[in-house]
JSON list of C-alpha atoms in Angstrom, two decimals:
[
{"chain": "E", "resi": 1133, "resn": "UNK", "atom": "CA", "xyz": [22.76, 26.47, -51.09]},
{"chain": "E", "resi": 1134, "resn": "UNK", "atom": "CA", "xyz": [24.12, 24.72, -53.94]},
{"chain": "E", "resi": 1135, "resn": "UNK", "atom": "CA", "xyz": [22.85, 27.05, -56.65]},
{"chain": "E", "resi": 1136, "resn": "UNK", "atom": "CA", "xyz": [20.92, 24.53, -58.15]},
{"chain": "E", "resi": 1137, "resn": "UNK", "atom": "CA", "xyz": [16.96, 25.17, -57.88]},
{"chain": "E", "resi": 1138, "resn": "UNK", "atom": "CA", "xyz": [14.38, 22.57, -58.42]},
{"chain": "E", "resi": 1139, "resn": "UNK", "atom": "CA", "xyz": [10.47, 23.01, -58.59]},
{"chain": "E", "resi": 1140, "resn": "UNK", "atom": "CA", "xyz": [7.99, 22.11, -57.23]},
{"chain": "E", "resi": 1141, "resn": "UNK", "atom": "CA", "xyz": [9.33, 21.02, -53.95]},
{"chain": "E", "resi": 1142, "resn": "UNK", "atom": "CA", "xyz": [6.59, 18.61, -53.22]},
{"chain": "E", "resi": 1143, "resn": "UNK", "atom": "CA", "xyz": [4.12, 16.90, -55.83]},
{"chain": "E", "resi": 1144, "resn": "UNK", "atom": "CA", "xyz": [1.29, 14.79, -55.01]},
{"chain": "E", "resi": 1145, "resn": "UNK", "atom": "CA", "xyz": [-0.70, 13.05, -57.65]},
{"chain": "E", "resi": 1146, "resn": "UNK", "atom": "CA", "xyz": [-2.67, 9.96, -58.48]},
{"chain": "E", "resi": 1147, "resn": "UNK", "atom": "CA", "xyz": [-1.74, 6.86, -60.12]},
{"chain": "E", "resi": 1148, "resn": "UNK", "atom": "CA", "xyz": [-1.85, 7.34, -64.19]},
{"chain": "E", "resi": 1149, "resn": "UNK", "atom": "CA", "xyz": [-1.28, 10.84, -64.27]},
{"chain": "E", "resi": 1150, "resn": "UNK", "atom": "CA", "xyz": [1.67, 12.77, -65.86]},
{"chain": "E", "resi": 1151, "resn": "UNK", "atom": "CA", "xyz": [3.90, 15.28, -64.02]},
{"chain": "E", "resi": 1152, "resn": "UNK", "atom": "CA", "xyz": [7.06, 17.43, -64.97]},
{"chain": "E", "resi": 1153, "resn": "UNK", "atom": "CA", "xyz": [9.58, 18.37, -62.51]},
{"chain": "E", "resi": 1154, "resn": "UNK", "atom": "CA", "xyz": [12.05, 21.22, -63.40]},
{"chain": "E", "resi": 1155, "resn": "UNK", "atom": "CA", "xyz": [15.75, 21.81, -62.76]},
{"chain": "E", "resi": 1156, "resn": "UNK", "atom": "CA", "xyz": [17.84, 25.14, -63.11]},
{"chain": "E", "resi": 1157, "resn": "UNK", "atom": "CA", "xyz": [21.52, 24.41, -62.99]},
{"chain": "E", "resi": 1158, "resn": "UNK", "atom": "CA", "xyz": [23.99, 26.55, -61.53]},
{"chain": "E", "resi": 1159, "resn": "UNK", "atom": "CA", "xyz": [25.00, 29.59, -63.58]},
{"chain": "E", "resi": 1160, "resn": "UNK", "atom": "CA", "xyz": [27.69, 28.42, -65.92]},
{"chain": "E", "resi": 1161, "resn": "UNK", "atom": "CA", "xyz": [27.14, 24.86, -65.50]},
{"chain": "E", "resi": 1162, "resn": "UNK", "atom": "CA", "xyz": [26.42, 22.87, -68.80]},
{"chain": "E", "resi": 1163, "resn": "UNK", "atom": "CA", "xyz": [25.54, 19.40, -67.48]},
{"chain": "E", "resi": 1164, "resn": "UNK", "atom": "CA", "xyz": [22.39, 18.35, -65.85]},
{"chain": "E", "resi": 1165, "resn": "UNK", "atom": "CA", "xyz": [21.79, 15.03, -63.90]},
{"chain": "E", "resi": 1166, "resn": "UNK", "atom": "CA", "xyz": [18.67, 13.30, -62.82]},
{"chain": "E", "resi": 1167, "resn": "UNK", "atom": "CA", "xyz": [18.31, 10.72, -59.71]},
{"chain": "E", "resi": 1168, "resn": "UNK", "atom": "CA", "xyz": [15.77, 9.24, -58.10]},
{"chain": "E", "resi": 1169, "resn": "UNK", "atom": "CA", "xyz": [16.19, 8.25, -54.49]},
{"chain": "E", "resi": 1170, "resn": "UNK", "atom": "CA", "xyz": [13.85, 5.79, -52.84]},
{"chain": "E", "resi": 1171, "resn": "UNK", "atom": "CA", "xyz": [13.97, 3.88, -49.67]},
{"chain": "E", "resi": 1172, "resn": "UNK", "atom": "CA", "xyz": [14.18, 0.42, -51.49]},
{"chain": "E", "resi": 1173, "resn": "UNK", "atom": "CA", "xyz": [16.49, 1.48, -54.24]},
{"chain": "E", "resi": 1174, "resn": "UNK", "atom": "CA", "xyz": [18.58, 4.37, -52.80]},
{"chain": "E", "resi": 1175, "resn": "UNK", "atom": "CA", "xyz": [19.97, 6.95, -55.01]},
{"chain": "E", "resi": 1176, "resn": "UNK", "atom": "CA", "xyz": [19.97, 5.79, -58.64]},
{"chain": "E", "resi": 1177, "resn": "UNK", "atom": "CA", "xyz": [21.12, 7.57, -61.58]},
{"chain": "E", "resi": 1178, "resn": "UNK", "atom": "CA", "xyz": [18.53, 8.23, -64.40]},
{"chain": "E", "resi": 1179, "resn": "UNK", "atom": "CA", "xyz": [19.91, 10.25, -67.11]},
{"chain": "E", "resi": 1180, "resn": "UNK", "atom": "CA", "xyz": [22.71, 12.85, -67.96]},
{"chain": "E", "resi": 1181, "resn": "UNK", "atom": "CA", "xyz": [22.47, 16.04, -70.33]},
{"chain": "E", "resi": 1182, "resn": "UNK", "atom": "CA", "xyz": [25.17, 18.08, -71.65]},
{"chain": "E", "resi": 1183, "resn": "UNK", "atom": "CA", "xyz": [24.75, 21.28, -73.38]},
{"chain": "E", "resi": 1184, "resn": "UNK", "atom": "CA", "xyz": [21.36, 20.02, -74.55]},
{"chain": "E", "resi": 1185, "resn": "UNK", "atom": "CA", "xyz": [22.30, 16.63, -75.84]},
{"chain": "E", "resi": 1186, "resn": "UNK", "atom": "CA", "xyz": [21.68, 13.33, -74.01]},
{"chain": "E", "resi": 1187, "resn": "UNK", "atom": "CA", "xyz": [25.00, 12.08, -72.56]},
{"chain": "E", "resi": 1188, "resn": "UNK", "atom": "CA", "xyz": [24.37, 8.91, -70.50]},
{"chain": "E", "resi": 1189, "resn": "UNK", "atom": "CA", "xyz": [21.17, 6.98, -69.54]},
{"chain": "E", "resi": 1190, "resn": "UNK", "atom": "CA", "xyz": [20.78, 5.06, -66.37]},
{"chain": "E", "resi": 1191, "resn": "UNK", "atom": "CA", "xyz": [17.98, 2.90, -64.84]},
{"chain": "E", "resi": 1192, "resn": "UNK", "atom": "CA", "xyz": [15.32, 5.31, -66.51]},
{"chain": "E", "resi": 1193, "resn": "UNK", "atom": "CA", "xyz": [11.86, 3.95, -67.34]},
{"chain": "E", "resi": 1194, "resn": "UNK", "atom": "CA", "xyz": [10.39, 4.12, -70.71]},
{"chain": "E", "resi": 1195, "resn": "UNK", "atom": "CA", "xyz": [7.53, 6.08, -69.05]},
{"chain": "E", "resi": 1196, "resn": "UNK", "atom": "CA", "xyz": [10.05, 8.76, -67.97]},
{"chain": "E", "resi": 1197, "resn": "UNK", "atom": "CA", "xyz": [11.66, 11.33, -70.12]},
{"chain": "E", "resi": 1198, "resn": "UNK", "atom": "CA", "xyz": [13.91, 14.30, -69.89]},
{"chain": "E", "resi": 1199, "resn": "UNK", "atom": "CA", "xyz": [15.33, 17.09, -71.94]},
{"chain": "E", "resi": 1200, "resn": "UNK", "atom": "CA", "xyz": [17.49, 19.86, -71.47]},
{"chain": "E", "resi": 1201, "resn": "UNK", "atom": "CA", "xyz": [16.66, 23.30, -73.22]},
{"chain": "E", "resi": 1202, "resn": "UNK", "atom": "CA", "xyz": [18.67, 26.08, -75.04]},
{"chain": "E", "resi": 1203, "resn": "UNK", "atom": "CA", "xyz": [18.88, 28.04, -71.76]},
{"chain": "E", "resi": 1204, "resn": "UNK", "atom": "CA", "xyz": [20.20, 24.82, -69.94]},
{"chain": "E", "resi": 1205, "resn": "UNK", "atom": "CA", "xyz": [17.48, 24.23, -67.56]},
{"chain": "E", "resi": 1206, "resn": "UNK", "atom": "CA", "xyz": [15.87, 20.61, -67.66]},
{"chain": "E", "resi": 1207, "resn": "UNK", "atom": "CA", "xyz": [12.63, 19.07, -67.21]},
{"chain": "E", "resi": 1208, "resn": "UNK", "atom": "CA", "xyz": [12.05, 15.70, -66.34]},
{"chain": "E", "resi": 1209, "resn": "UNK", "atom": "CA", "xyz": [8.57, 14.09, -67.35]},
{"chain": "E", "resi": 1210, "resn": "UNK", "atom": "CA", "xyz": [7.04, 11.12, -65.74]},
{"chain": "E", "resi": 1211, "resn": "UNK", "atom": "CA", "xyz": [3.90, 9.63, -67.20]},
{"chain": "E", "resi": 1212, "resn": "UNK", "atom": "CA", "xyz": [1.60, 6.71, -66.27]},
{"chain": "E", "resi": 1213, "resn": "UNK", "atom": "CA", "xyz": [2.53, 7.13, -62.84]},
{"chain": "E", "resi": 1214, "resn": "UNK", "atom": "CA", "xyz": [2.59, 4.27, -60.34]},
{"chain": "E", "resi": 1215, "resn": "UNK", "atom": "CA", "xyz": [2.69, 3.93, -56.67]},
{"chain": "E", "resi": 1216, "resn": "UNK", "atom": "CA", "xyz": [6.31, 2.70, -57.11]},
{"chain": "E", "resi": 1217, "resn": "UNK", "atom": "CA", "xyz": [7.13, 6.10, -58.49]},
{"chain": "E", "resi": 1218, "resn": "UNK", "atom": "CA", "xyz": [6.97, 7.73, -55.20]},
{"chain": "E", "resi": 1219, "resn": "UNK", "atom": "CA", "xyz": [10.30, 8.97, -54.42]},
{"chain": "E", "resi": 1220, "resn": "UNK", "atom": "CA", "xyz": [12.67, 12.25, -54.12]},
{"chain": "E", "resi": 1221, "resn": "UNK", "atom": "CA", "xyz": [13.92, 13.17, -57.51]},
{"chain": "E", "resi": 1222, "resn": "UNK", "atom": "CA", "xyz": [17.25, 15.09, -57.44]},
{"chain": "E", "resi": 1223, "resn": "UNK", "atom": "CA", "xyz": [18.69, 17.30, -60.21]},
{"chain": "E", "resi": 1224, "resn": "UNK", "atom": "CA", "xyz": [22.52, 17.94, -60.10]},
{"chain": "E", "resi": 1225, "resn": "UNK", "atom": "CA", "xyz": [24.56, 20.13, -62.37]},
{"chain": "E", "resi": 1226, "resn": "UNK", "atom": "CA", "xyz": [28.24, 20.26, -63.22]},
{"chain": "E", "resi": 1227, "resn": "UNK", "atom": "CA", "xyz": [30.46, 22.59, -65.08]},
{"chain": "E", "resi": 1228, "resn": "UNK", "atom": "CA", "xyz": [31.45, 20.05, -67.66]},
{"chain": "E", "resi": 1229, "resn": "UNK", "atom": "CA", "xyz": [30.50, 16.54, -68.33]},
{"chain": "E", "resi": 1230, "resn": "UNK", "atom": "CA", "xyz": [33.51, 14.52, -67.19]},
{"chain": "E", "resi": 1231, "resn": "UNK", "atom": "CA", "xyz": [34.02, 12.23, -64.10]},
{"chain": "E", "resi": 1232, "resn": "UNK", "atom": "CA", "xyz": [36.10, 14.84, -62.04]},
{"chain": "E", "resi": 1233, "resn": "UNK", "atom": "CA", "xyz": [33.56, 17.56, -62.59]},
{"chain": "E", "resi": 1234, "resn": "UNK", "atom": "CA", "xyz": [31.85, 18.11, -59.15]},
{"chain": "E", "resi": 1235, "resn": "UNK", "atom": "CA", "xyz": [28.18, 17.28, -59.17]},
{"chain": "E", "resi": 1236, "resn": "UNK", "atom": "CA", "xyz": [26.18, 19.92, -57.24]},
{"chain": "E", "resi": 1237, "resn": "UNK", "atom": "CA", "xyz": [22.68, 18.64, -55.92]},
{"chain": "E", "resi": 1238, "resn": "UNK", "atom": "CA", "xyz": [19.44, 20.59, -55.71]},
{"chain": "E", "resi": 1239, "resn": "UNK", "atom": "CA", "xyz": [16.88, 20.30, -52.86]},
{"chain": "E", "resi": 1240, "resn": "UNK", "atom": "CA", "xyz": [14.93, 17.78, -54.60]},
{"chain": "E", "resi": 1241, "resn": "UNK", "atom": "CA", "xyz": [11.27, 17.39, -55.57]},
{"chain": "E", "resi": 1242, "resn": "UNK", "atom": "CA", "xyz": [9.39, 14.93, -53.40]},
{"chain": "E", "resi": 1243, "resn": "UNK", "atom": "CA", "xyz": [6.93, 13.02, -55.44]},
{"chain": "E", "resi": 1244, "resn": "UNK", "atom": "CA", "xyz": [3.93, 11.04, -53.89]},
{"chain": "E", "resi": 1245, "resn": "UNK", "atom": "CA", "xyz": [1.60, 9.00, -56.05]},
{"chain": "E", "resi": 1246, "resn": "UNK", "atom": "CA", "xyz": [-1.57, 7.95, -54.45]},
{"chain": "C", "resi": 1462, "resn": "UNK", "atom": "CA", "xyz": [25.32, -3.44, -63.12]},
{"chain": "C", "resi": 1463, "resn": "UNK", "atom": "CA", "xyz": [28.09, -1.99, -60.76]},
{"chain": "C", "resi": 1464, "resn": "UNK", "atom": "CA", "xyz": [27.15, -2.13, -56.82]},
{"chain": "C", "resi": 1465, "resn": "UNK", "atom": "CA", "xyz": [28.74, -0.44, -54.07]},
{"chain": "C", "resi": 1466, "resn": "UNK", "atom": "CA", "xyz": [28.55, -2.18, -50.73]},
{"chain": "C", "resi": 1467, "resn": "UNK", "atom": "CA", "xyz": [28.45, 0.47, -47.97]},
{"chain": "C", "resi": 1468, "resn": "UNK", "atom": "CA", "xyz": [28.77, -0.32, -44.24]},
{"chain": "C", "resi": 1469, "resn": "UNK", "atom": "CA", "xyz": [27.74, 0.16, -41.44]},
{"chain": "C", "resi": 1470, "resn": "UNK", "atom": "CA", "xyz": [24.16, 0.90, -42.32]},
{"chain": "C", "resi": 1471, "resn": "UNK", "atom": "CA", "xyz": [23.94, 3.07, -39.23]},
{"chain": "C", "resi": 1472, "resn": "UNK", "atom": "CA", "xyz": [26.14, 4.21, -36.11]},
{"chain": "C", "resi": 1473, "resn": "UNK", "atom": "CA", "xyz": [25.15, 5.62, -32.93]},
{"chain": "C", "resi": 1474, "resn": "UNK", "atom": "CA", "xyz": [28.09, 7.50, -31.34]},
{"chain": "C", "resi": 1475, "resn": "UNK", "atom": "CA", "xyz": [28.83, 9.83, -28.59]},
{"chain": "C", "resi": 1476, "resn": "UNK", "atom": "CA", "xyz": [30.14, 13.42, -29.32]},
{"chain": "C", "resi": 1477, "resn": "UNK", "atom": "CA", "xyz": [33.76, 13.33, -29.53]},
{"chain": "C", "resi": 1478, "resn": "UNK", "atom": "CA", "xyz": [34.42, 9.93, -30.95]},
{"chain": "C", "resi": 1479, "resn": "UNK", "atom": "CA", "xyz": [35.77, 9.01, -34.26]},
{"chain": "C", "resi": 1480, "resn": "UNK", "atom": "CA", "xyz": [33.81, 7.33, -36.80]},
{"chain": "C", "resi": 1481, "resn": "UNK", "atom": "CA", "xyz": [34.91, 5.14, -39.65]},
{"chain": "C", "resi": 1482, "resn": "UNK", "atom": "CA", "xyz": [32.86, 3.80, -42.65]},
{"chain": "C", "resi": 1483, "resn": "UNK", "atom": "CA", "xyz": [33.76, 2.05, -45.66]},
{"chain": "C", "resi": 1484, "resn": "UNK", "atom": "CA", "xyz": [32.56, 1.07, -49.26]},
{"chain": "C", "resi": 1485, "resn": "UNK", "atom": "CA", "xyz": [33.62, -1.99, -51.19]},
{"chain": "C", "resi": 1486, "resn": "UNK", "atom": "CA", "xyz": [32.79, -2.99, -54.85]},
{"chain": "C", "resi": 1487, "resn": "UNK", "atom": "CA", "xyz": [33.30, -6.39, -56.76]},
{"chain": "C", "resi": 1488, "resn": "UNK", "atom": "CA", "xyz": [34.82, -4.44, -59.57]},
{"chain": "C", "resi": 1489, "resn": "UNK", "atom": "CA", "xyz": [37.14, -1.44, -59.95]},
{"chain": "C", "resi": 1490, "resn": "UNK", "atom": "CA", "xyz": [35.96, 2.35, -59.91]},
{"chain": "C", "resi": 1491, "resn": "UNK", "atom": "CA", "xyz": [37.65, 5.26, -61.37]},
{"chain": "C", "resi": 1492, "resn": "UNK", "atom": "CA", "xyz": [36.66, 7.76, -58.93]},
{"chain": "C", "resi": 1493, "resn": "UNK", "atom": "CA", "xyz": [35.43, 7.43, -55.16]},
{"chain": "C", "resi": 1494, "resn": "UNK", "atom": "CA", "xyz": [33.50, 10.10, -53.87]},
{"chain": "C", "resi": 1495, "resn": "UNK", "atom": "CA", "xyz": [31.81, 10.79, -50.43]},
{"chain": "C", "resi": 1496, "resn": "UNK", "atom": "CA", "xyz": [28.60, 12.83, -50.19]},
{"chain": "C", "resi": 1497, "resn": "UNK", "atom": "CA", "xyz": [26.70, 13.97, -46.97]},
{"chain": "C", "resi": 1498, "resn": "UNK", "atom": "CA", "xyz": [22.93, 14.21, -47.07]},
{"chain": "C", "resi": 1499, "resn": "UNK", "atom": "CA", "xyz": [20.91, 16.32, -44.33]},
{"chain": "C", "resi": 1500, "resn": "UNK", "atom": "CA", "xyz": [17.27, 15.83, -43.95]},
{"chain": "C", "resi": 1501, "resn": "UNK", "atom": "CA", "xyz": [15.42, 17.43, -46.73]},
{"chain": "C", "resi": 1502, "resn": "UNK", "atom": "CA", "xyz": [18.45, 18.45, -48.65]},
{"chain": "C", "resi": 1503, "resn": "UNK", "atom": "CA", "xyz": [20.28, 16.97, -51.56]},
{"chain": "C", "resi": 1504, "resn": "UNK", "atom": "CA", "xyz": [23.58, 15.41, -51.16]},
{"chain": "C", "resi": 1505, "resn": "UNK", "atom": "CA", "xyz": [26.74, 17.64, -50.60]},
{"chain": "C", "resi": 1506, "resn": "UNK", "atom": "CA", "xyz": [30.21, 16.22, -51.90]},
{"chain": "C", "resi": 1507, "resn": "UNK", "atom": "CA", "xyz": [32.75, 16.13, -48.95]},
{"chain": "C", "resi": 1508, "resn": "UNK", "atom": "CA", "xyz": [35.69, 14.39, -50.50]},
{"chain": "C", "resi": 1509, "resn": "UNK", "atom": "CA", "xyz": [36.77, 13.31, -54.26]},
{"chain": "C", "resi": 1510, "resn": "UNK", "atom": "CA", "xyz": [39.43, 10.81, -54.53]},
{"chain": "C", "resi": 1511, "resn": "UNK", "atom": "CA", "xyz": [40.64, 10.25, -58.24]},
{"chain": "C", "resi": 1512, "resn": "UNK", "atom": "CA", "xyz": [43.79, 7.94, -58.03]},
{"chain": "C", "resi": 1513, "resn": "UNK", "atom": "CA", "xyz": [44.41, 4.56, -56.43]},
{"chain": "C", "resi": 1514, "resn": "UNK", "atom": "CA", "xyz": [45.91, 5.05, -53.07]},
{"chain": "C", "resi": 1515, "resn": "UNK", "atom": "CA", "xyz": [45.34, 8.68, -52.74]},
{"chain": "C", "resi": 1516, "resn": "UNK", "atom": "CA", "xyz": [44.60, 9.90, -49.13]},
{"chain": "C", "resi": 1517, "resn": "UNK", "atom": "CA", "xyz": [42.75, 13.31, -48.76]},
{"chain": "C", "resi": 1518, "resn": "UNK", "atom": "CA", "xyz": [41.60, 15.13, -45.85]},
{"chain": "C", "resi": 1519, "resn": "UNK", "atom": "CA", "xyz": [38.88, 17.95, -45.38]},
{"chain": "C", "resi": 1520, "resn": "UNK", "atom": "CA", "xyz": [38.94, 19.32, -42.03]},
{"chain": "C", "resi": 1521, "resn": "UNK", "atom": "CA", "xyz": [38.04, 16.53, -39.55]},
{"chain": "C", "resi": 1522, "resn": "UNK", "atom": "CA", "xyz": [37.20, 14.25, -42.48]},
{"chain": "C", "resi": 1523, "resn": "UNK", "atom": "CA", "xyz": [39.89, 11.85, -44.18]},
{"chain": "C", "resi": 1524, "resn": "UNK", "atom": "CA", "xyz": [39.18, 9.51, -47.00]},
{"chain": "C", "resi": 1525, "resn": "UNK", "atom": "CA", "xyz": [41.17, 7.07, -49.00]},
{"chain": "C", "resi": 1526, "resn": "UNK", "atom": "CA", "xyz": [40.90, 5.42, -52.40]},
{"chain": "C", "resi": 1527, "resn": "UNK", "atom": "CA", "xyz": [41.96, 1.72, -52.07]},
{"chain": "C", "resi": 1528, "resn": "UNK", "atom": "CA", "xyz": [44.98, 0.50, -53.90]},
{"chain": "C", "resi": 1529, "resn": "UNK", "atom": "CA", "xyz": [43.00, -2.25, -55.59]},
{"chain": "C", "resi": 1530, "resn": "UNK", "atom": "CA", "xyz": [40.29, 0.56, -56.69]},
{"chain": "C", "resi": 1531, "resn": "UNK", "atom": "CA", "xyz": [37.71, -1.64, -55.44]},
{"chain": "C", "resi": 1532, "resn": "UNK", "atom": "CA", "xyz": [37.21, 0.15, -51.90]},
{"chain": "C", "resi": 1533, "resn": "UNK", "atom": "CA", "xyz": [37.29, 3.44, -49.95]},
{"chain": "C", "resi": 1534, "resn": "UNK", "atom": "CA", "xyz": [36.86, 4.48, -46.51]},
{"chain": "C", "resi": 1535, "resn": "UNK", "atom": "CA", "xyz": [36.06, 7.70, -44.70]},
{"chain": "C", "resi": 1536, "resn": "UNK", "atom": "CA", "xyz": [36.80, 8.73, -41.17]},
{"chain": "C", "resi": 1537, "resn": "UNK", "atom": "CA", "xyz": [35.43, 11.46, -39.11]},
{"chain": "C", "resi": 1538, "resn": "UNK", "atom": "CA", "xyz": [37.48, 12.55, -36.23]},
{"chain": "C", "resi": 1539, "resn": "UNK", "atom": "CA", "xyz": [36.12, 14.11, -32.89]},
{"chain": "C", "resi": 1540, "resn": "UNK", "atom": "CA", "xyz": [32.58, 14.16, -34.05]},
{"chain": "C", "resi": 1541, "resn": "UNK", "atom": "CA", "xyz": [30.28, 16.88, -33.06]},
{"chain": "C", "resi": 1542, "resn": "UNK", "atom": "CA", "xyz": [26.53, 16.99, -33.40]},
{"chain": "C", "resi": 1543, "resn": "UNK", "atom": "CA", "xyz": [26.40, 18.70, -36.88]},
{"chain": "C", "resi": 1544, "resn": "UNK", "atom": "CA", "xyz": [27.88, 15.59, -38.30]},
{"chain": "C", "resi": 1545, "resn": "UNK", "atom": "CA", "xyz": [24.50, 13.89, -37.95]},
{"chain": "C", "resi": 1546, "resn": "UNK", "atom": "CA", "xyz": [23.06, 12.80, -41.30]},
{"chain": "C", "resi": 1547, "resn": "UNK", "atom": "CA", "xyz": [23.35, 10.23, -44.04]},
{"chain": "C", "resi": 1548, "resn": "UNK", "atom": "CA", "xyz": [26.75, 9.57, -45.90]},
{"chain": "C", "resi": 1549, "resn": "UNK", "atom": "CA", "xyz": [27.28, 8.22, -49.14]},
{"chain": "C", "resi": 1550, "resn": "UNK", "atom": "CA", "xyz": [29.98, 6.80, -51.26]},
{"chain": "C", "resi": 1551, "resn": "UNK", "atom": "CA", "xyz": [29.78, 7.04, -54.78]},
{"chain": "C", "resi": 1552, "resn": "UNK", "atom": "CA", "xyz": [32.07, 6.19, -57.71]},
{"chain": "C", "resi": 1553, "resn": "UNK", "atom": "CA", "xyz": [32.47, 6.13, -61.49]},
{"chain": "C", "resi": 1554, "resn": "UNK", "atom": "CA", "xyz": [32.93, 2.91, -63.39]},
{"chain": "C", "resi": 1555, "resn": "UNK", "atom": "CA", "xyz": [35.72, 2.71, -65.76]},
{"chain": "C", "resi": 1556, "resn": "UNK", "atom": "CA", "xyz": [35.95, 3.89, -69.10]},
{"chain": "C", "resi": 1557, "resn": "UNK", "atom": "CA", "xyz": [34.49, 1.53, -71.81]},
{"chain": "C", "resi": 1558, "resn": "UNK", "atom": "CA", "xyz": [32.05, -0.26, -69.88]},
{"chain": "C", "resi": 1559, "resn": "UNK", "atom": "CA", "xyz": [28.04, 0.44, -70.33]},
{"chain": "C", "resi": 1560, "resn": "UNK", "atom": "CA", "xyz": [28.16, 2.08, -66.88]},
{"chain": "C", "resi": 1561, "resn": "UNK", "atom": "CA", "xyz": [30.77, 4.88, -67.73]},
{"chain": "C", "resi": 1562, "resn": "UNK", "atom": "CA", "xyz": [29.73, 8.18, -66.75]},
{"chain": "C", "resi": 1563, "resn": "UNK", "atom": "CA", "xyz": [26.74, 7.08, -64.46]},
{"chain": "C", "resi": 1564, "resn": "UNK", "atom": "CA", "xyz": [27.77, 8.05, -60.81]},
{"chain": "C", "resi": 1565, "resn": "UNK", "atom": "CA", "xyz": [26.81, 4.92, -58.76]},
{"chain": "C", "resi": 1566, "resn": "UNK", "atom": "CA", "xyz": [25.96, 5.42, -55.01]},
{"chain": "C", "resi": 1567, "resn": "UNK", "atom": "CA", "xyz": [26.27, 3.17, -51.89]},
{"chain": "C", "resi": 1568, "resn": "UNK", "atom": "CA", "xyz": [22.99, 2.58, -49.83]},
{"chain": "C", "resi": 1569, "resn": "UNK", "atom": "CA", "xyz": [24.27, 5.13, -47.24]},
{"chain": "C", "resi": 1570, "resn": "UNK", "atom": "CA", "xyz": [25.46, 5.08, -43.56]},
{"chain": "C", "resi": 1571, "resn": "UNK", "atom": "CA", "xyz": [23.04, 6.79, -40.97]},
{"chain": "C", "resi": 1572, "resn": "UNK", "atom": "CA", "xyz": [25.21, 8.91, -38.46]},
{"chain": "C", "resi": 1573, "resn": "UNK", "atom": "CA", "xyz": [23.67, 9.76, -35.10]},
{"chain": "C", "resi": 1574, "resn": "UNK", "atom": "CA", "xyz": [25.83, 11.68, -32.76]},
{"chain": "C", "resi": 1575, "resn": "UNK", "atom": "CA", "xyz": [24.70, 11.97, -28.98]},
{"chain": "C", "resi": 1576, "resn": "UNK", "atom": "CA", "xyz": [25.97, 15.13, -27.14]}
]
């Protein structure tokens, strides 16, 4: 158990819908990262928040957005869903925001878009 | 963007055998990390490397940060059934580029260990 929690574990929805994925970082960690894992693209970095502020953006679609709240939990919002958005979405957290800070991954949310 | 080429894609070995996998890139990386992912779980960090030439061990695992900063390998000695899983290399591109701070992952090596 990494100490990072993600909800829900599974999500099944239809094309065009909007969903929200939630992540609670390890106690004391200030950074939250979001990743997408799909069969064709592998593990892709989406976005990084540190203490409520966006730090870095990766291959995140405009239909996707994220935020980190004052209590440090984070939400990833996916809208106008397409079949290709079906994937595992992982949240990771680290104490700081530097490259030497170990990222601890949550168990993931499996999103299926029908 | 930065890309990591990980090989082999999959390995089928007998319990007790040693395993070697590697990762290469056309550009340099500031860190090299090795993760393992079990089914239904998130990746777990095995070894982190921060300096070119660094050789680090974690139990039966050994990894090295290539001297050119463009490659890394992971060795597993005397494999056991619980070594089964997907192994990923990952790295951080250098400071100053547009990819700085964005952890980049290889495509993974699927390891199967036969008892």
